[in-house]
Amino acid sequence: MLTDGYHDVPKGKVATVVTQLEMRARPETRGVPGPDGWMLTRIQTPTVPWYRALYMSVGADWLWFGRMKLPDAEIDTVLSDPKVHIYTLQKDGTDGALLELDFRTDGECELVYFGLIPALIGTGAGRFLMNAAIEAAWAEPINLFHVFTCTLDSPQALGFYRRSGFIPIRQKIEVADDPRITFGYDRGLAPHVPIFDP
């Protein structure tokens, strides 16, 4: 249990406030068109190299690192599970989004990853993709749809999830290795998060 007050974050680490949100009934969605020329596609047999490349294209600016620290075999185990659904937006051979839905817990769906490449931010693609996520999640026999977001993510993320029908239920503090130090990420990524070298 953390006490009130300030707590030093060790050098070489990043700290973030993680908010868990949930949805216990399918909300009404406002139909929006997809971004011009982009098509929502479920990737039936994603490969690890494809997934890693898309993961970085979408998440590097927000310091996504959870999957990058896993060995290929562990990622492949997740991707090959029929209860894990991977979607993207595609146009002219380019992948523009990562939507990962995990149904491995009975009666639940976790929105594990949700994001767009920088070029699609602000185009309405996020609302289109979230509508698709809600539709796909509630098409299965679930009674809980949940997601985690954190203060490393876009400042708009928490509000976007709430407007989409998710309700915040708890917060946690996560301290982890800074991927710009530990995993070789470009040190210019996520300039909103300072680097504290050990």
PDB file of C-alpha atoms in Angstrom:
ATOM      1  CA  MET A   1       0.000   0.000   0.000  1.00  0.00           C
ATOM      2  CA  LEU A   2       1.411   3.358  -1.025  1.00  0.00           C
ATOM      3  CA  THR A   3       1.344   6.054   1.610  1.00  0.00           C
ATOM      4  CA  ASP A   4       0.177   9.568   0.798  1.00  0.00           C
ATOM      5  CA  GLY A   5       2.813  11.846  -0.639  1.00  0.00           C
ATOM      6  CA  TYR A   6       5.569  11.659  -3.214  1.00  0.00           C
ATOM      7  CA  HIS A   7       7.580   8.538  -4.029  1.00  0.00           C
ATOM      8  CA  ASP A   8      10.806   8.546  -6.027  1.00  0.00           C
ATOM      9  CA  VAL A   9      10.803   6.535  -9.239  1.00  0.00           C
ATOM     10  CA  PRO A  10      14.154   4.761  -9.685  1.00  0.00           C
ATOM     11  CA  LYS A  11      16.380   5.967 -12.504  1.00  0.00           C
ATOM     12  CA  GLY A  12      15.936   3.968 -15.696  1.00  0.00           C
ATOM     13  CA  LYS A  13      12.241   3.436 -14.972  1.00  0.00           C
ATOM     14  CA  VAL A  14       8.957   5.003 -16.021  1.00  0.00           C
ATOM     15  CA  ALA A  15       5.905   5.331 -13.805  1.00  0.00           C
ATOM     16  CA  THR A  16       2.334   5.590 -14.967  1.00  0.00           C
ATOM     17  CA  VAL A  17      -1.154   5.682 -13.496  1.00  0.00           C
ATOM     18  CA  VAL A  18      -3.153   2.805 -15.006  1.00  0.00           C
ATOM     19  CA  THR A  19      -6.947   3.065 -15.134  1.00  0.00           C
ATOM     20  CA  GLN A  20      -9.099  -0.026 -15.585  1.00  0.00           C
ATOM     21  CA  LEU A  21     -12.452   0.550 -17.255  1.00  0.00           C
ATOM     22  CA  GLU A  22     -15.319  -1.800 -17.916  1.00  0.00           C
ATOM     23  CA  MET A  23     -18.562  -2.073 -19.852  1.00  0.00           C
ATOM     24  CA  ARG A  24     -21.259  -4.482 -18.669  1.00  0.00           C
ATOM     25  CA  ALA A  25     -23.831  -3.973 -21.413  1.00  0.00           C
ATOM     26  CA  ARG A  26     -23.570  -3.140 -25.071  1.00  0.00           C
ATOM     27  CA  PRO A  27     -23.973   0.615 -25.559  1.00  0.00           C
ATOM     28  CA  GLU A  28     -25.712   2.361 -28.403  1.00  0.00           C
ATOM     29  CA  THR A  29     -23.133   3.373 -30.992  1.00  0.00           C
ATOM     30  CA  ARG A  30     -23.264   6.301 -33.370  1.00  0.00           C
ATOM     31  CA  GLY A  31     -22.528   5.095 -36.865  1.00  0.00           C
ATOM     32  CA  VAL A  32     -19.574   6.759 -38.548  1.00  0.00           C
ATOM     33  CA  PRO A  33     -17.979   6.018 -41.913  1.00  0.00           C
ATOM     34  CA  GLY A  34     -14.566   4.442 -42.070  1.00  0.00           C
ATOM     35  CA  PRO A  35     -11.621   6.609 -43.052  1.00  0.00           C
ATOM     36  CA  ASP A  36     -11.414   7.113 -46.809  1.00  0.00           C
ATOM     37  CA  GLY A  37     -10.162   3.998 -48.546  1.00  0.00           C
ATOM     38  CA  TRP A  38      -9.316   2.090 -45.342  1.00  0.00           C
ATOM     39  CA  MET A  39     -10.949  -1.292 -44.768  1.00  0.00           C
ATOM     40  CA  LEU A  40     -11.367  -3.088 -41.448  1.00  0.00           C
ATOM     41  CA  THR A  41      -9.737  -6.513 -41.736  1.00  0.00           C
ATOM     42  CA  ARG A  42      -9.484  -9.387 -39.272  1.00  0.00           C
ATOM     43  CA  ILE A  43      -6.073 -11.009 -39.560  1.00  0.00           C
ATOM     44  CA  GLN A  44      -6.715 -14.729 -39.224  1.00  0.00           C
ATOM     45  CA  THR A  45      -3.098 -15.902 -39.004  1.00  0.00           C
ATOM     46  CA  PRO A  46      -0.943 -13.003 -37.826  1.00  0.00           C
ATOM     47  CA  THR A  47       2.784 -13.681 -37.791  1.00  0.00           C
ATOM     48  CA  VAL A  48       5.047 -12.478 -35.005  1.00  0.00           C
ATOM     49  CA  PRO A  49       7.158 -10.203 -37.275  1.00  0.00           C
ATOM     50  CA  TRP A  50       4.005  -8.620 -38.755  1.00  0.00           C
ATOM     51  CA  TYR A  51       2.535  -8.120 -35.284  1.00  0.00           C
ATOM     52  CA  ARG A  52       5.717  -6.638 -33.826  1.00  0.00           C
ATOM     53  CA  ALA A  53       6.016  -4.167 -36.718  1.00  0.00           C
ATOM     54  CA  LEU A  54       2.402  -3.036 -36.397  1.00  0.00           C
ATOM     55  CA  TYR A  55       2.660  -2.872 -32.600  1.00  0.00           C
ATOM     56  CA  MET A  56       5.574  -0.455 -32.928  1.00  0.00           C
ATOM     57  CA  SER A  57       3.967   1.584 -35.723  1.00  0.00           C
ATOM     58  CA  VAL A  58       0.930   2.177 -33.536  1.00  0.00           C
ATOM     59  CA  GLY A  59       2.372   2.207 -30.039  1.00  0.00           C
ATOM     60  CA  ALA A  60       5.959   3.466 -30.132  1.00  0.00           C
ATOM     61  CA  ASP A  61       5.008   7.110 -29.564  1.00  0.00           C
ATOM     62  CA  TRP A  62       3.181   6.036 -26.393  1.00  0.00           C
ATOM     63  CA  LEU A  63       5.980   3.723 -25.208  1.00  0.00           C
ATOM     64  CA  TRP A  64       4.011   0.508 -25.633  1.00  0.00           C
ATOM     65  CA  PHE A  65       6.447  -2.163 -24.504  1.00  0.00           C
ATOM     66  CA  GLY A  66       4.493  -5.045 -22.967  1.00  0.00           C
ATOM     67  CA  ARG A  67       4.667  -7.291 -25.992  1.00  0.00           C
ATOM     68  CA  MET A  68       8.118  -6.199 -27.140  1.00  0.00           C
ATOM     69  CA  LYS A  69       9.755  -7.662 -24.048  1.00  0.00           C
ATOM     70  CA  LEU A  70       8.174 -11.091 -24.662  1.00  0.00           C
ATOM     71  CA  PRO A  71       9.991 -13.781 -26.631  1.00  0.00           C
ATOM     72  CA  ASP A  72       8.594 -14.675 -30.050  1.00  0.00           C
ATOM     73  CA  ALA A  73       7.250 -18.028 -28.805  1.00  0.00           C
ATOM     74  CA  GLU A  74       5.070 -16.353 -26.171  1.00  0.00           C
ATOM     75  CA  ILE A  75       3.678 -13.836 -28.635  1.00  0.00           C
ATOM     76  CA  ASP A  76       3.002 -16.642 -31.122  1.00  0.00           C
ATOM     77  CA  THR A  77       1.078 -18.555 -28.434  1.00  0.00           C
ATOM     78  CA  VAL A  78      -1.197 -15.537 -27.956  1.00  0.00           C
ATOM     79  CA  LEU A  79      -1.625 -14.809 -31.653  1.00  0.00           C
ATOM     80  CA  SER A  80      -2.407 -18.407 -32.561  1.00  0.00           C
ATOM     81  CA  ASP A  81      -5.121 -18.777 -29.923  1.00  0.00           C
ATOM     82  CA  PRO A  82      -8.526 -18.798 -31.677  1.00  0.00           C
ATOM     83  CA  LYS A  83      -9.964 -16.795 -28.774  1.00  0.00           C
ATOM     84  CA  VAL A  84      -7.660 -13.858 -29.568  1.00  0.00           C
ATOM     85  CA  HIS A  85      -8.934 -11.730 -32.447  1.00  0.00           C
ATOM     86  CA  ILE A  86      -6.610  -9.309 -34.261  1.00  0.00           C
ATOM     87  CA  TYR A  87      -7.911  -6.576 -36.564  1.00  0.00           C
ATOM     88  CA  THR A  88      -6.328  -3.765 -38.513  1.00  0.00           C
ATOM     89  CA  LEU A  89      -7.308  -1.088 -40.996  1.00  0.00           C
ATOM     90  CA  GLN A  90      -5.749  -1.657 -44.423  1.00  0.00           C
ATOM     91  CA  LYS A  91      -5.243   0.543 -47.468  1.00  0.00           C
ATOM     92  CA  ASP A  92      -2.940  -0.044 -50.431  1.00  0.00           C
ATOM     93  CA  GLY A  93      -0.898  -2.627 -48.551  1.00  0.00           C
ATOM     94  CA  THR A  94      -0.485  -0.466 -45.446  1.00  0.00           C
ATOM     95  CA  ASP A  95      -1.736  -1.452 -41.986  1.00  0.00           C
ATOM     96  CA  GLY A  96      -3.063   1.509 -40.027  1.00  0.00           C
ATOM     97  CA  ALA A  97      -4.448   0.213 -36.737  1.00  0.00           C
ATOM     98  CA  LEU A  98      -4.139  -2.469 -34.086  1.00  0.00           C
ATOM     99  CA  LEU A  99      -7.260  -3.846 -32.429  1.00  0.00           C
ATOM    100  CA  GLU A 100      -6.703  -6.876 -30.219  1.00  0.00           C
ATOM    101  CA  LEU A 101      -9.637  -8.572 -28.484  1.00  0.00           C
ATOM    102  CA  ASP A 102      -9.010 -11.378 -25.981  1.00  0.00           C
ATOM    103  CA  PHE A 103     -11.884 -13.780 -25.209  1.00  0.00           C
ATOM    104  CA  ARG A 104      -9.789 -16.355 -23.327  1.00  0.00           C
ATOM    105  CA  THR A 105     -11.657 -15.760 -20.044  1.00  0.00           C
ATOM    106  CA  ASP A 106     -15.197 -17.157 -20.262  1.00  0.00           C
ATOM    107  CA  GLY A 107     -17.850 -14.464 -20.384  1.00  0.00           C
ATOM    108  CA  GLU A 108     -15.321 -11.658 -20.812  1.00  0.00           C
ATOM    109  CA  CYS A 109     -13.521  -9.737 -23.512  1.00  0.00           C
ATOM    110  CA  GLU A 110     -10.444  -7.637 -22.876  1.00  0.00           C
ATOM    111  CA  LEU A 111      -9.627  -4.831 -25.277  1.00  0.00           C
ATOM    112  CA  VAL A 112      -5.912  -5.560 -25.026  1.00  0.00           C
ATOM    113  CA  TYR A 113      -4.578  -3.114 -27.618  1.00  0.00           C
ATOM    114  CA  PHE A 114      -6.335  -0.322 -29.469  1.00  0.00           C
ATOM    115  CA  GLY A 115      -4.492   2.271 -31.509  1.00  0.00           C
ATOM    116  CA  LEU A 116      -3.865   3.972 -34.820  1.00  0.00           C
ATOM    117  CA  ILE A 117      -0.799   4.912 -36.796  1.00  0.00           C
ATOM    118  CA  PRO A 118      -0.086   8.667 -36.435  1.00  0.00           C
ATOM    119  CA  ALA A 119      -1.440   9.468 -39.923  1.00  0.00           C
ATOM    120  CA  LEU A 120      -4.931   8.235 -38.946  1.00  0.00           C
ATOM    121  CA  ILE A 121      -5.243  10.100 -35.656  1.00  0.00           C
ATOM    122  CA  GLY A 122      -7.888  12.791 -35.942  1.00  0.00           C
ATOM    123  CA  THR A 123      -9.545  11.328 -39.052  1.00  0.00           C
ATOM    124  CA  GLY A 124     -12.491   9.620 -37.339  1.00  0.00           C
ATOM    125  CA  ALA A 125     -10.756   6.252 -37.634  1.00  0.00           C
ATOM    126  CA  GLY A 126     -10.699   5.854 -33.847  1.00  0.00           C
ATOM    127  CA  ARG A 127     -14.486   6.098 -33.514  1.00  0.00           C
ATOM    128  CA  PHE A 128     -14.944   3.770 -36.481  1.00  0.00           C
ATOM    129  CA  LEU A 129     -12.530   1.242 -34.964  1.00  0.00           C
ATOM    130  CA  MET A 130     -14.129   1.474 -31.503  1.00  0.00           C
ATOM    131  CA  ASN A 131     -17.565   0.839 -32.990  1.00  0.00           C
ATOM    132  CA  ALA A 132     -16.109  -2.254 -34.649  1.00  0.00           C
ATOM    133  CA  ALA A 133     -14.545  -3.344 -31.349  1.00  0.00           C
ATOM    134  CA  ILE A 134     -17.847  -2.973 -29.486  1.00  0.00           C
ATOM    135  CA  GLU A 135     -19.716  -4.867 -32.186  1.00  0.00           C
ATOM    136  CA  ALA A 136     -17.180  -7.721 -32.279  1.00  0.00           C
ATOM    137  CA  ALA A 137     -16.945  -8.006 -28.492  1.00  0.00           C
ATOM    138  CA  TRP A 138     -20.691  -8.112 -27.856  1.00  0.00           C
ATOM    139  CA  ALA A 139     -21.280 -10.511 -30.756  1.00  0.00           C
ATOM    140  CA  GLU A 140     -19.762 -13.139 -28.447  1.00  0.00           C
ATOM    141  CA  PRO A 141     -21.474 -14.490 -25.276  1.00  0.00           C
ATOM    142  CA  ILE A 142     -19.896 -12.024 -22.820  1.00  0.00           C
ATOM    143  CA  ASN A 143     -21.139 -10.008 -19.878  1.00  0.00           C
ATOM    144  CA  LEU A 144     -17.987  -7.919 -19.400  1.00  0.00           C
ATOM    145  CA  PHE A 145     -15.880  -5.881 -21.825  1.00  0.00           C
ATOM    146  CA  HIS A 146     -12.882  -4.210 -20.209  1.00  0.00           C
ATOM    147  CA  VAL A 147      -9.767  -2.192 -21.031  1.00  0.00           C
ATOM    148  CA  PHE A 148      -6.734  -0.662 -19.324  1.00  0.00           C
ATOM    149  CA  THR A 149      -5.290   2.720 -20.255  1.00  0.00           C
ATOM    150  CA  CYS A 150      -2.503   4.717 -18.683  1.00  0.00           C
ATOM    151  CA  THR A 151      -0.977   8.154 -18.452  1.00  0.00           C
ATOM    152  CA  LEU A 152       1.664   7.230 -21.051  1.00  0.00           C
ATOM    153  CA  ASP A 153      -1.136   6.899 -23.622  1.00  0.00           C
ATOM    154  CA  SER A 154      -2.633   9.778 -25.578  1.00  0.00           C
ATOM    155  CA  PRO A 155      -4.176  12.381 -23.253  1.00  0.00           C
ATOM    156  CA  GLN A 156      -7.423  11.809 -25.168  1.00  0.00           C
ATOM    157  CA  ALA A 157      -7.544   8.056 -24.467  1.00  0.00           C
ATOM    158  CA  LEU A 158      -9.318   8.016 -21.106  1.00  0.00           C
ATOM    159  CA  GLY A 159     -12.026  10.442 -22.210  1.00  0.00           C
ATOM    160  CA  PHE A 160     -12.483   8.532 -25.467  1.00  0.00           C
ATOM    161  CA  TYR A 161     -13.035   5.252 -23.621  1.00  0.00           C
ATOM    162  CA  ARG A 162     -15.533   6.905 -21.275  1.00  0.00           C
ATOM    163  CA  ARG A 163     -17.450   8.436 -24.186  1.00  0.00           C
ATOM    164  CA  SER A 164     -17.505   4.972 -25.763  1.00  0.00           C
ATOM    165  CA  GLY A 165     -19.372   3.553 -22.765  1.00  0.00           C
ATOM    166  CA  PHE A 166     -16.577   2.270 -20.507  1.00  0.00           C
ATOM    167  CA  ILE A 167     -16.724   3.155 -16.800  1.00  0.00           C
ATOM    168  CA  PRO A 168     -13.537   3.571 -14.712  1.00  0.00           C
ATOM    169  CA  ILE A 169     -13.458   1.096 -11.816  1.00  0.00           C
ATOM    170  CA  ARG A 170      -9.921   1.250 -10.382  1.00  0.00           C
ATOM    171  CA  GLN A 171      -6.461   2.752 -10.711  1.00  0.00           C
ATOM    172  CA  LYS A 172      -2.996   1.342 -10.123  1.00  0.00           C
ATOM    173  CA  ILE A 173       0.542   2.664 -10.308  1.00  0.00           C
ATOM    174  CA  GLU A 174       2.877   0.771 -12.652  1.00  0.00           C
ATOM    175  CA  VAL A 175       6.643   1.154 -12.518  1.00  0.00           C
ATOM    176  CA  ALA A 176       8.588  -0.508 -15.327  1.00  0.00           C
ATOM    177  CA  ASP A 177      11.866  -0.341 -17.213  1.00  0.00           C
ATOM    178  CA  ASP A 178      11.966   2.604 -19.615  1.00  0.00           C
ATOM    179  CA  PRO A 179      11.969   0.902 -23.049  1.00  0.00           C
ATOM    180  CA  ARG A 180      14.130   3.699 -24.459  1.00  0.00           C
ATOM    181  CA  ILE A 181      16.854   2.513 -22.115  1.00  0.00           C
ATOM    182  CA  THR A 182      16.162  -1.204 -21.742  1.00  0.00           C
ATOM    183  CA  PHE A 183      14.702  -2.255 -25.104  1.00  0.00           C
ATOM    184  CA  GLY A 184      16.568   0.081 -27.435  1.00  0.00           C
ATOM    185  CA  TYR A 185      13.611   2.262 -28.365  1.00  0.00           C
ATOM    186  CA  ASP A 186      14.493   5.542 -30.046  1.00  0.00           C
ATOM    187  CA  ARG A 187      15.247   8.073 -27.322  1.00  0.00           C
ATOM    188  CA  GLY A 188      13.233  10.672 -29.236  1.00  0.00           C
ATOM    189  CA  LEU A 189       9.986   8.751 -28.728  1.00  0.00           C
ATOM    190  CA  ALA A 190       7.384   9.981 -26.237  1.00  0.00           C
ATOM    191  CA  PRO A 191       8.948  13.375 -25.535  1.00  0.00           C
ATOM    192  CA  HIS A 192       6.117  13.907 -22.999  1.00  0.00           C
ATOM    193  CA  VAL A 193       7.841  11.306 -20.769  1.00  0.00           C
ATOM    194  CA  PRO A 194      11.278  12.349 -19.454  1.00  0.00           C
ATOM    195  CA  ILE A 195      14.193   9.899 -19.517  1.00  0.00           C
ATOM    196  CA  PHE A 196      16.143   9.369 -16.299  1.00  0.00           C
ATOM    197  CA  ASP A 197      19.287   7.433 -17.155  1.00  0.00           C
ATOM    198  CA  PRO A 198      20.670   5.182 -14.421  1.00  0.00           C
TER     199      PRO A 198
END
